[in-house]
Short mmCIF file of C-alpha atoms in Angstrom, two decimals:
data_model
loop_
_atom_site.label_atom_id
_atom_site.label_comp_id
_atom_site.label_asym_id
_atom_site.label_seq_id
_atom_site.Cartn_x
_atom_site.Cartn_y
_atom_site.Cartn_z
CA MET M 24 -28.80 -17.99 39.07
CA ASP M 25 -26.95 -20.63 40.50
CA SER M 26 -25.72 -19.95 44.01
CA ARG M 27 -22.30 -20.70 42.93
CA VAL M 28 -22.00 -18.37 40.68
CA VAL M 29 -23.46 -15.66 43.03
CA VAL M 30 -20.61 -16.71 45.54
CA LEU M 31 -18.04 -16.26 42.96
CA VAL M 32 -19.37 -12.85 41.58
CA LYS M 33 -19.41 -11.39 45.43
CA LYS M 34 -15.89 -12.77 45.82
CA GLU M 35 -14.63 -10.93 42.43
CA VAL M 36 -16.24 -8.00 42.95
CA ARG M 37 -15.02 -7.74 46.67
CA ASP M 38 -11.47 -8.26 45.37
CA ILE M 39 -11.91 -5.59 42.53
CA CYS M 40 -13.16 -3.05 45.06
CA ARG M 41 -10.64 -3.88 47.57
CA ASP M 42 -7.84 -3.00 45.17
CA TRP M 43 -7.43 0.62 45.74
CA ARG M 44 -5.00 0.99 42.90
CA LEU M 45 -8.05 0.18 40.68
CA SER M 46 -10.87 1.18 42.33
CA LEU M 47 -9.97 4.77 43.67
CA PRO M 48 -8.80 6.16 40.33
CA ALA M 49 -11.67 4.78 38.55
CA LEU M 50 -14.18 6.33 41.08
CA LEU M 51 -12.39 9.55 40.88
CA PHE M 52 -12.69 9.64 37.46
CA SER M 53 -16.62 8.52 37.21
CA LEU M 54 -17.05 11.63 39.60
CA LEU M 55 -14.86 14.38 37.89
CA ILE M 56 -15.96 13.42 34.28
CA PRO M 57 -19.55 14.43 34.43
CA SER M 58 -18.14 18.38 35.72
CA ILE M 59 -15.79 18.44 33.00
CA MET M 60 -18.19 17.53 30.27
CA ILE M 61 -20.62 20.14 31.75
CA VAL M 62 -17.99 22.77 31.54
CA GLY M 63 -17.11 22.03 27.92
CA VAL M 64 -20.71 21.83 27.22
CA LYS M 65 -21.46 25.03 28.66
CA LEU M 66 -18.41 26.55 26.96
CA VAL M 67 -19.63 25.61 23.50
CA SER M 68 -22.99 27.00 24.00
CA VAL M 69 -21.75 30.24 25.40
CA PHE M 70 -18.92 31.16 22.79
CA GLY M 71 -20.75 29.31 19.74
CA PRO M 72 -22.89 31.71 17.73
CA ALA M 73 -25.52 33.71 19.95
CA GLN M 74 -28.35 32.90 17.90
CA ASP M 75 -27.85 29.39 17.87
CA SER M 76 -26.69 28.57 21.14
CA ARG M 77 -30.06 26.66 22.11
CA LEU M 78 -29.43 24.69 19.14
CA THR M 79 -25.94 24.11 19.88
CA LEU M 80 -26.54 22.57 23.23
CA GLU M 81 -29.23 20.33 21.64
CA ALA M 82 -26.56 18.90 19.56
CA PHE M 83 -23.69 18.50 21.92
CA TYR M 84 -25.37 17.77 25.06
CA PRO M 85 -26.18 13.98 23.88
CA ILE M 86 -22.59 13.54 22.54
CA SER M 87 -21.31 14.44 26.06
CA PHE M 88 -23.92 12.42 27.59
CA LEU M 89 -22.62 9.32 25.60
CA VAL M 90 -19.19 10.24 26.51
CA VAL M 91 -19.89 10.17 30.07
CA CYS M 92 -21.36 7.16 30.12
CA PHE M 93 -18.87 5.07 27.89
CA PHE M 94 -15.36 6.06 29.61
CA PRO M 95 -16.26 4.19 33.00
CA ASN M 96 -17.42 1.14 31.15
CA ALA M 97 -14.00 1.31 29.34
CA LEU M 98 -12.69 -0.16 32.35
CA THR M 99 -14.46 -3.39 31.88
CA VAL M 100 -11.33 -4.32 29.49
CA VAL M 101 -8.90 -3.90 32.53
CA ILE M 102 -10.95 -5.81 34.69
CA ALA M 103 -11.90 -8.53 32.52
CA LEU M 104 -8.03 -8.81 31.77
CA GLU M 105 -7.11 -8.69 35.59
CA ASN M 106 -9.82 -11.16 36.18
CA PHE M 107 -8.01 -14.35 34.21
CA VAL M 108 -4.59 -13.58 33.18
CA GLY M 109 -4.14 -11.59 36.27
CA GLU M 110 -4.85 -14.63 38.50
CA LYS M 111 -2.41 -16.53 36.02
CA GLU M 112 0.29 -14.42 36.31
CA ARG M 113 0.01 -14.14 40.02
CA ALA M 114 -0.06 -17.78 40.20
CA THR M 115 -3.71 -17.75 41.94
CA LEU M 116 -5.65 -19.34 39.33
CA GLU M 117 -4.88 -22.83 40.30
CA ASN M 118 -6.84 -22.71 43.67
CA LEU M 119 -10.21 -21.47 41.77
CA LEU M 120 -9.51 -24.03 39.03
CA LEU M 121 -9.88 -26.68 41.77
CA THR M 122 -13.20 -25.35 42.84
CA PRO M 123 -16.31 -27.57 42.54
CA ILE M 124 -17.91 -25.52 39.88
CA THR M 125 -18.44 -26.21 36.06
CA ASP M 126 -16.76 -24.22 33.06
CA ARG M 127 -19.87 -22.41 32.49
CA GLU M 128 -20.45 -21.02 35.82
CA PHE M 129 -16.85 -20.18 36.35
CA TYR M 130 -17.04 -17.96 32.93
CA LEU M 131 -20.07 -16.63 33.98
CA GLY M 132 -19.26 -15.49 37.35
CA LYS M 133 -16.11 -13.88 35.92
CA PHE M 134 -18.23 -12.26 33.30
CA ILE M 135 -20.55 -10.93 35.17
CA SER M 136 -18.31 -9.49 38.08
CA SER M 137 -16.19 -8.04 35.19
CA ILE M 138 -19.23 -5.98 34.24
CA LEU M 139 -21.09 -5.14 37.32
CA PRO M 140 -18.49 -2.32 38.64
CA PRO M 141 -17.91 -0.30 35.74
CA LEU M 142 -21.89 -0.40 34.72
CA ALA M 143 -22.09 0.93 38.30
CA LEU M 144 -19.54 3.77 37.82
CA GLY M 145 -21.31 4.28 34.16
CA PHE M 146 -24.85 4.88 36.00
CA LEU M 147 -23.39 6.86 38.84
CA SER M 148 -21.44 9.41 36.08
CA ALA M 149 -24.78 9.65 34.14
CA SER M 150 -26.78 10.32 37.31
CA ILE M 151 -24.52 12.94 38.16
CA TYR M 152 -24.13 14.49 34.87
CA LEU M 153 -28.10 14.65 34.44
CA ILE M 154 -28.56 16.51 37.86
CA GLN M 155 -25.97 18.84 37.03
CA SER M 156 -27.05 19.65 33.70
CA ILE M 157 -30.41 20.07 35.26
CA VAL M 158 -29.13 22.53 37.67
CA PHE M 159 -26.33 24.64 35.36
CA LEU M 160 -27.72 23.96 31.83
CA ARG M 161 -31.56 24.13 32.65
CA HIS M 162 -31.29 21.14 30.11
CA THR M 163 -32.00 17.27 30.07
CA ILE M 164 -31.98 14.35 27.60
CA SER M 165 -35.36 12.80 26.55
CA PHE M 166 -36.03 9.17 28.17
CA ASN M 167 -35.97 7.82 24.53
CA LEU M 168 -32.84 9.03 23.46
CA GLY M 169 -31.21 8.66 27.04
CA LEU M 170 -32.46 4.96 27.08
CA LEU M 171 -30.90 4.13 23.76
CA ILE M 172 -27.77 5.63 24.95
CA LEU M 173 -27.50 3.63 27.91
CA LEU M 174 -28.68 0.47 26.00
CA LEU M 175 -25.59 1.11 23.23
CA ILE M 176 -23.07 1.32 26.31
CA PHE M 177 -24.64 -1.56 28.13
CA VAL M 178 -24.32 -3.58 24.97
CA LYS M 179 -20.78 -2.41 24.21
CA CYS M 180 -19.80 -3.38 27.75
CA ILE M 181 -20.43 -7.12 27.01
CA ILE M 182 -18.69 -6.66 23.74
CA LEU M 183 -15.57 -5.42 25.40
CA VAL M 184 -15.71 -7.90 28.28
CA SER M 185 -16.42 -11.29 26.25
CA GLY M 186 -13.55 -10.33 23.90
CA ALA M 187 -11.26 -9.52 26.93
CA THR M 188 -12.33 -12.85 28.23
CA ALA M 189 -11.66 -14.77 25.02
CA ILE M 190 -8.34 -12.72 24.87
CA SER M 191 -6.96 -12.91 28.39
CA SER M 192 -7.66 -16.56 28.52
CA GLN M 193 -5.27 -17.19 25.50
CA SER M 194 -2.56 -14.92 27.08
CA LYS M 195 0.27 -15.35 29.16
CA THR M 196 0.73 -12.07 30.57
CA VAL M 197 -1.29 -9.03 31.39
CA ARG M 198 1.24 -7.13 29.24
CA ALA M 199 0.89 -9.41 26.34
CA ALA M 200 -3.22 -9.33 26.95
CA ASN M 201 -3.31 -5.68 26.99
CA PHE M 202 -1.71 -5.19 23.51
CA THR M 203 -3.85 -8.02 22.40
CA ALA M 204 -6.88 -6.36 23.79
CA THR M 205 -6.50 -3.30 21.28
CA VAL M 206 -7.95 -5.68 18.57
CA ILE M 207 -11.60 -5.23 20.78
CA VAL M 208 -10.86 -1.77 22.39
CA LEU M 209 -9.78 0.09 19.15
CA PRO M 210 -13.06 -0.67 17.30
CA VAL M 211 -15.29 0.03 19.94
CA THR M 212 -13.57 3.37 20.38
CA LEU M 213 -14.16 4.15 16.58
CA LEU M 214 -17.78 3.05 17.31
CA LEU M 215 -18.03 6.08 19.35
CA GLY M 216 -16.89 8.83 16.63
CA VAL M 217 -19.54 6.98 14.41
CA GLU M 218 -22.16 7.28 17.18
CA SER M 219 -21.33 10.90 17.95
CA TYR M 220 -21.70 11.75 14.22
CA LEU M 221 -25.33 10.18 14.27
CA LEU M 222 -26.30 11.82 17.25
CA MET M 223 -25.44 15.10 16.04
CA TYR M 224 -27.12 15.05 12.96
CA ASN M 225 -29.93 13.55 14.74
CA LYS M 226 -30.17 9.97 12.88
CA ILE M 227 -31.97 8.30 15.41
CA PRO M 228 -33.31 5.45 13.81
CA LEU M 229 -29.62 4.54 12.60
CA LEU M 230 -28.73 4.53 15.99
CA TRP M 231 -31.39 2.03 16.71
CA PHE M 232 -30.31 -0.06 13.98
CA LEU M 233 -26.85 0.01 15.24
CA LEU M 234 -27.93 -1.18 18.52
CA LEU M 235 -29.45 -4.15 16.87
CA GLU M 236 -26.13 -4.99 14.94
CA LEU M 237 -24.57 -4.40 18.17
CA ILE M 238 -26.72 -6.98 20.36
CA ILE M 239 -26.11 -9.66 17.72
CA TYR M 240 -22.41 -9.01 17.99
CA ALA M 241 -22.80 -9.27 21.53
CA ILE M 242 -24.68 -12.68 21.63
CA ILE M 243 -21.89 -13.88 19.00
CA PHE M 244 -18.98 -12.89 21.31
CA VAL M 245 -20.69 -14.16 24.64
CA ARG M 246 -21.48 -17.68 22.60
CA ILE M 247 -17.67 -18.01 21.74
CA GLY M 248 -17.09 -17.32 25.02
CA PHE M 249 -18.91 -20.07 26.65
CA LYS M 250 -18.11 -22.22 23.80
CA THR M 251 -14.35 -22.04 23.85
CA PHE M 252 -13.62 -21.30 27.64
CA ARG M 253 -12.13 -24.22 29.27
CA ARG M 254 -10.34 -23.90 32.52
CA GLU M 255 -7.55 -26.60 32.01
CA ASN M 256 -6.87 -24.68 28.68
CA MET M 257 -5.83 -21.36 30.79
CA LEU M 258 -2.94 -23.39 32.62
CA THR M 259 -1.21 -24.41 29.23
CA TYR M 260 0.23 -21.84 26.83
CA ASP M 261 1.49 -22.30 23.24
CA GLU M 262 4.62 -20.51 23.04
CA ARG M 263 4.91 -20.75 19.13
CA MET M 264 1.67 -18.62 18.85
CA ALA M 265 3.44 -15.62 20.64
CA ASN M 266 6.64 -15.81 18.82
CA LEU M 267 6.66 -14.44 15.22
CA SER M 268 9.41 -16.82 13.88
CA ASP M 269 7.88 -19.75 15.58
CA PHE M 270 4.09 -18.75 14.67
CA LEU M 271 5.48 -18.49 10.64
CA HIS M 272 7.26 -21.82 11.31
CA LEU M 273 3.67 -23.44 12.14
CA LEU M 274 1.99 -21.85 9.72
CA LYS M 275 4.59 -23.31 7.41
CA GLU M 276 4.10 -26.63 9.01
CA LYS M 277 0.54 -26.49 8.24
CA PHE M 278 0.92 -25.41 4.85
CA LEU M 279 2.85 -28.21 3.89
CA GLN M 280 0.67 -30.74 5.42
CA ALA M 281 -1.58 -32.65 2.82
CA VAL M 282 -5.50 -31.88 3.12
CA SER M 283 -6.37 -35.47 2.91
CA VAL M 284 -5.43 -38.16 6.01
CA ASP M 285 -2.75 -39.99 3.60
CA LYS M 286 0.56 -39.61 4.58
CA GLU M 287 1.96 -38.26 1.25
CA ARG M 288 4.40 -35.40 1.09
CA LEU M 289 2.90 -32.42 -0.32
CA THR M 290 4.20 -31.20 -3.65
CA PHE M 291 2.97 -28.57 -6.06
CA LYS M 292 1.37 -31.29 -8.04
CA ARG M 293 -0.22 -32.79 -5.40
CA LEU M 294 -1.50 -29.68 -4.30
CA ILE M 295 -3.03 -28.80 -7.90
CA ILE M 296 -4.41 -32.51 -8.36
CA LYS M 297 -5.53 -33.59 -4.88
CA ASP M 298 -5.36 -30.71 -2.33
CA ILE M 299 -7.30 -28.08 -4.06
CA PRO M 300 -10.13 -30.27 -5.63
CA LEU M 301 -10.53 -31.67 -1.95
CA LEU M 302 -10.91 -28.22 -0.38
CA LEU M 303 -13.20 -27.01 -3.07
CA TRP M 304 -15.21 -30.01 -2.07
CA GLN M 305 -15.03 -29.39 1.37
CA ASN M 306 -16.16 -25.88 1.09
CA LYS M 307 -18.94 -26.69 -1.40
CA LEU M 308 -21.78 -25.37 0.89
CA ASN M 309 -19.80 -22.21 1.35
CA ILE M 310 -19.38 -21.75 -2.37
CA MET M 311 -23.00 -22.43 -3.26
CA ILE M 312 -24.02 -19.49 -0.59
CA MET M 313 -21.63 -17.28 -2.16
CA PHE M 314 -23.20 -17.98 -5.67
CA ILE M 315 -26.69 -17.37 -4.31
CA PHE M 316 -25.55 -13.98 -2.73
CA LEU M 317 -24.08 -12.97 -6.22
CA LEU M 318 -27.40 -14.00 -7.79
CA GLY M 319 -29.34 -12.28 -5.13
CA GLY M 320 -27.27 -8.96 -5.61
CA PHE M 321 -27.82 -9.03 -9.23
CA PHE M 322 -31.57 -9.00 -8.73
CA LEU M 323 -31.79 -6.28 -5.85
CA GLY M 324 -29.96 -4.05 -7.93
CA PHE M 325 -31.92 -5.09 -11.16
CA PHE M 326 -35.39 -4.33 -9.06
CA TYR M 327 -34.14 -1.40 -7.32
CA SER M 328 -33.01 0.28 -10.33
CA LEU M 329 -36.59 -0.28 -11.99
CA SER M 330 -37.93 2.27 -9.29
CA LEU M 331 -35.27 4.91 -10.52
CA ALA M 332 -35.30 4.29 -14.42
CA SER M 333 -38.04 7.02 -14.75
CA HIS M 334 -35.85 9.43 -12.84
CA PHE M 335 -32.97 9.34 -15.38
CA PRO M 336 -33.30 10.97 -18.71
CA GLU M 337 -32.01 9.02 -21.67
CA GLY M 338 -28.55 9.60 -21.95
CA ALA M 339 -28.03 10.29 -18.19
CA ILE M 340 -25.76 7.48 -17.88
CA ASN M 341 -22.45 7.71 -19.72
CA LEU M 342 -20.40 4.90 -19.01
CA LYS M 343 -17.53 6.46 -20.86
CA THR M 344 -16.76 9.28 -18.56
CA PRO M 345 -13.40 9.61 -16.89
CA ALA M 346 -12.85 7.09 -14.18
CA VAL M 347 -12.42 8.23 -10.56
CA LYS M 348 -9.27 8.18 -8.64
CA LEU M 349 -10.67 5.38 -6.56
CA LEU M 350 -10.56 3.11 -9.57
CA PRO M 351 -7.35 1.30 -10.95
CA LYS M 352 -5.96 2.37 -14.35
CA PHE M 353 -7.14 0.34 -17.31
CA THR M 354 -4.11 -2.02 -17.49
CA PRO M 355 -3.78 -6.04 -16.64
CA LEU M 356 -1.85 -5.64 -13.79
CA SER M 357 -3.61 -2.48 -12.09
CA ILE M 358 -6.99 -4.41 -12.53
CA ALA M 359 -5.41 -7.87 -10.99
CA PHE M 360 -3.63 -5.72 -8.14
CA HIS M 361 -7.20 -3.91 -7.54
CA ASN M 362 -8.91 -7.50 -7.25
CA LEU M 363 -6.40 -8.93 -5.00
CA ARG M 364 -5.86 -5.86 -2.91
CA ALA M 365 -9.90 -5.69 -2.28
CA LEU M 366 -9.62 -9.41 -1.22
CA LEU M 367 -6.67 -9.06 1.31
CA ILE M 368 -8.95 -6.12 2.64
CA VAL M 369 -11.72 -8.08 3.19
CA SER M 370 -10.29 -11.21 4.26
CA ILE M 371 -8.58 -9.26 7.10
CA ILE M 372 -11.96 -7.50 7.89
CA SER M 373 -13.81 -10.91 7.91
CA PHE M 374 -12.41 -11.69 11.26
CA PHE M 375 -13.91 -8.40 13.04
CA THR M 376 -17.22 -8.53 10.73
CA PHE M 377 -17.85 -12.28 11.16
CA SER M 378 -17.76 -13.11 7.30
CA ALA M 379 -20.20 -9.96 6.77
CA SER M 380 -17.32 -8.59 4.62
CA ALA M 381 -17.16 -11.53 2.38
CA ILE M 382 -20.66 -11.29 1.86
CA LEU M 383 -20.56 -7.59 0.81
CA PHE M 384 -17.47 -8.50 -1.64
CA ILE M 385 -19.84 -10.84 -3.61
CA LEU M 386 -22.93 -8.78 -3.07
CA ILE M 387 -21.85 -5.70 -4.11
CA PRO M 388 -20.46 -6.41 -7.70
CA GLY M 389 -23.90 -8.47 -8.28
CA ALA M 390 -25.96 -5.58 -7.42
CA MET M 391 -23.59 -3.22 -9.61
CA ILE M 392 -24.33 -5.33 -12.62
CA GLY M 393 -27.92 -5.76 -11.98
CA PHE M 394 -28.39 -1.94 -11.23
CA LEU M 395 -26.73 -1.35 -14.77
CA ILE M 396 -28.71 -3.56 -16.58
CA GLY M 397 -32.27 -2.55 -14.66
CA ILE M 398 -31.54 1.10 -15.29
CA ASN M 399 -32.18 0.97 -19.09
CA PRO M 400 -35.44 1.26 -20.46
CA ASP M 401 -35.30 -1.81 -22.52
CA HIS M 402 -35.88 -5.01 -20.30
CA SER M 403 -36.53 -7.52 -22.98
CA ILE M 404 -34.52 -10.87 -22.58
CA GLY M 405 -32.50 -10.23 -25.83
CA PHE M 406 -31.19 -6.90 -24.44
CA ILE M 407 -30.52 -8.37 -20.97
CA PHE M 408 -28.51 -11.07 -22.76
CA GLY M 409 -26.68 -8.82 -24.85
CA GLN M 410 -25.56 -6.73 -21.78
CA LEU M 411 -24.53 -9.87 -20.16
CA LYS M 412 -22.12 -10.54 -22.98
CA TYR M 413 -20.04 -7.78 -21.70
CA LEU M 414 -19.05 -9.74 -18.68
CA PHE M 415 -17.30 -12.35 -20.78
CA PRO M 416 -14.75 -13.86 -21.81
CA HIS M 417 -13.41 -12.12 -18.64
CA GLY M 418 -16.21 -12.76 -16.33
CA ALA M 419 -15.64 -16.39 -16.87
CA PHE M 420 -12.51 -16.32 -14.86
CA GLU M 421 -13.00 -13.33 -12.56
CA LEU M 422 -16.41 -14.31 -11.39
CA PRO M 423 -15.51 -18.07 -10.36
CA ALA M 424 -12.63 -16.49 -8.80
CA ALA M 425 -14.50 -14.13 -6.89
CA VAL M 426 -16.85 -16.44 -5.61
CA ILE M 427 -14.45 -19.07 -4.31
CA SER M 428 -12.39 -16.85 -2.82
CA ALA M 429 -14.97 -15.28 -1.04
CA ALA M 430 -16.50 -18.64 0.28
CA PHE M 431 -13.00 -19.11 1.85
CA VAL M 432 -13.02 -15.57 3.44
CA PHE M 433 -16.69 -16.39 4.50
CA LYS M 434 -15.12 -19.68 6.35
CA LEU M 435 -12.42 -17.84 7.92
CA GLY M 436 -14.82 -15.28 9.94
CA THR M 437 -17.37 -18.25 10.67
CA ILE M 438 -15.15 -20.67 11.98
CA ILE M 439 -14.81 -17.98 14.97
CA MET M 440 -18.58 -18.72 15.77
CA LEU M 441 -19.08 -22.31 14.39
CA GLU M 442 -16.05 -24.08 15.36
CA ASP M 443 -16.75 -26.97 17.59
CA ASN M 444 -13.45 -28.02 18.98
CA PRO M 445 -12.52 -25.69 21.84
CA GLN M 446 -9.38 -27.51 22.72
CA ASN M 447 -7.83 -26.10 19.52
CA PHE M 448 -9.28 -22.90 18.79
CA LEU M 449 -6.43 -20.96 17.70
CA GLY M 450 -4.99 -23.97 15.95
CA ASN M 451 -8.69 -24.05 13.80
CA ILE M 452 -8.24 -20.77 13.09
CA LEU M 453 -4.92 -21.36 11.70
CA GLN M 454 -5.56 -23.82 9.64
CA ALA M 455 -8.53 -22.07 8.02
CA LEU M 456 -5.95 -19.32 7.22
CA VAL M 457 -3.51 -22.07 5.72
CA ASN M 458 -6.65 -23.45 3.57
CA PHE M 459 -7.18 -19.72 2.06
CA LEU M 460 -3.73 -19.14 1.15
CA LYS M 461 -3.69 -22.54 -0.51
CA ILE M 462 -6.59 -21.59 -2.57
CA LEU M 463 -5.05 -18.32 -3.60
CA ILE M 464 -2.32 -20.62 -5.63
CA ILE M 465 -5.52 -20.71 -8.31
CA ILE M 466 -7.32 -17.66 -7.28
CA VAL M 467 -4.23 -15.10 -8.33
CA PRO M 468 -3.82 -16.75 -12.02
CA LEU M 469 -7.66 -16.47 -12.59
CA PHE M 470 -7.71 -12.72 -11.72
CA ILE M 471 -4.47 -12.04 -13.60
CA ILE M 472 -6.01 -13.94 -16.75
CA ALA M 473 -9.17 -11.91 -16.20
CA ALA M 474 -7.38 -8.94 -16.15
CA TYR M 475 -5.86 -9.43 -19.56
CA LEU M 476 -8.86 -10.40 -21.16
CA GLU M 477 -10.44 -7.78 -19.76
CA VAL M 478 -8.23 -5.13 -21.46
CA GLY M 479 -8.01 -7.21 -24.54
CA LYS M 480 -4.57 -8.31 -24.06
CA LEU M 481 -5.28 -12.07 -24.76
#
């Protein structure tokens, strides 16, 4: 590691430790939480069923160890926000910006200094908890499971710091950064519940798979941080991105801008004739990718159903059974609203899943179609094409609408990772959102027409 990074890390860690308002409560919390969890686990094992007290202890012990390790590391968000926007608010950032250090070294130093203190407190809490559990519970955790939990905590710590760093560098005050940081903190906290569930039911292989996913997310977040962080951008702040009315006005401005480079005023006629075809051409690669996922989902569902076909007796699958409540009513507006609602939810989640939701949006319908065709014992070409006819005529409108909309949602999620212009990071995301809104002008009518054709009203 570069000596300048080491100097910056030492300076930041020293400042954190000197601030007793942050370091003292964190240290006390890290010392007390293991004892509190030991008492809790002991009470659960004592007051639980006598014959299953050992099983109860084995079920709750890994969860308590996870909680003990996680909460001290939750301080990473506070430290990361303080490292950037805190200095900006106190007007002490300019001195650091003038130091002879590159942006990459500056970001790396701040990043490491935000991770080290919470990790040290987390390992301190874990050590105290393990010692107390041996003394008072006569129980300890296996090496493999303990290592898995510590790795999960470490990777989540990286995600929290990298996310908080990106947020704080785009915020003006600590208060605004704290509110915005909930975008990162809330999903990670909810993930703690998922991990607790998997630990309780001993789904250890799924936890290793979850760890792999989190590592991928951590790499993406760190890459985003290195790619978008610029010291000079921290001194500037676009007020329009914080004020709701100004933000909506900015959104309107971008929406009324033509896609092409000419200076013609945007009209509805121009939008339909020029801009939307140009947007489709610019996103042709994403559209092709989504079409491949649609076909891939079809073949995945088809070949998977072949392995299950022998387990279903003839007549076991009845497509005329009453619909469950999750499905819409069989009316045109209900079906169209259901499809548009699903698209809206997927587009929102796409920011947090880096377009994985867009892939599932197009992959799952293809898999369902392939599964329903493949589960039938007749696999002749004539039968398959005979079943596919039920997708038409409404499928001629619905499937292209789904593929195109999924392609633009895919762009929404991937632009966070792939955007090459860090100077206008938020502006680029806003432009992708505007393009998605423009393409909805043709997507909404296609879904409505498909719904009327599906019901038989056209």
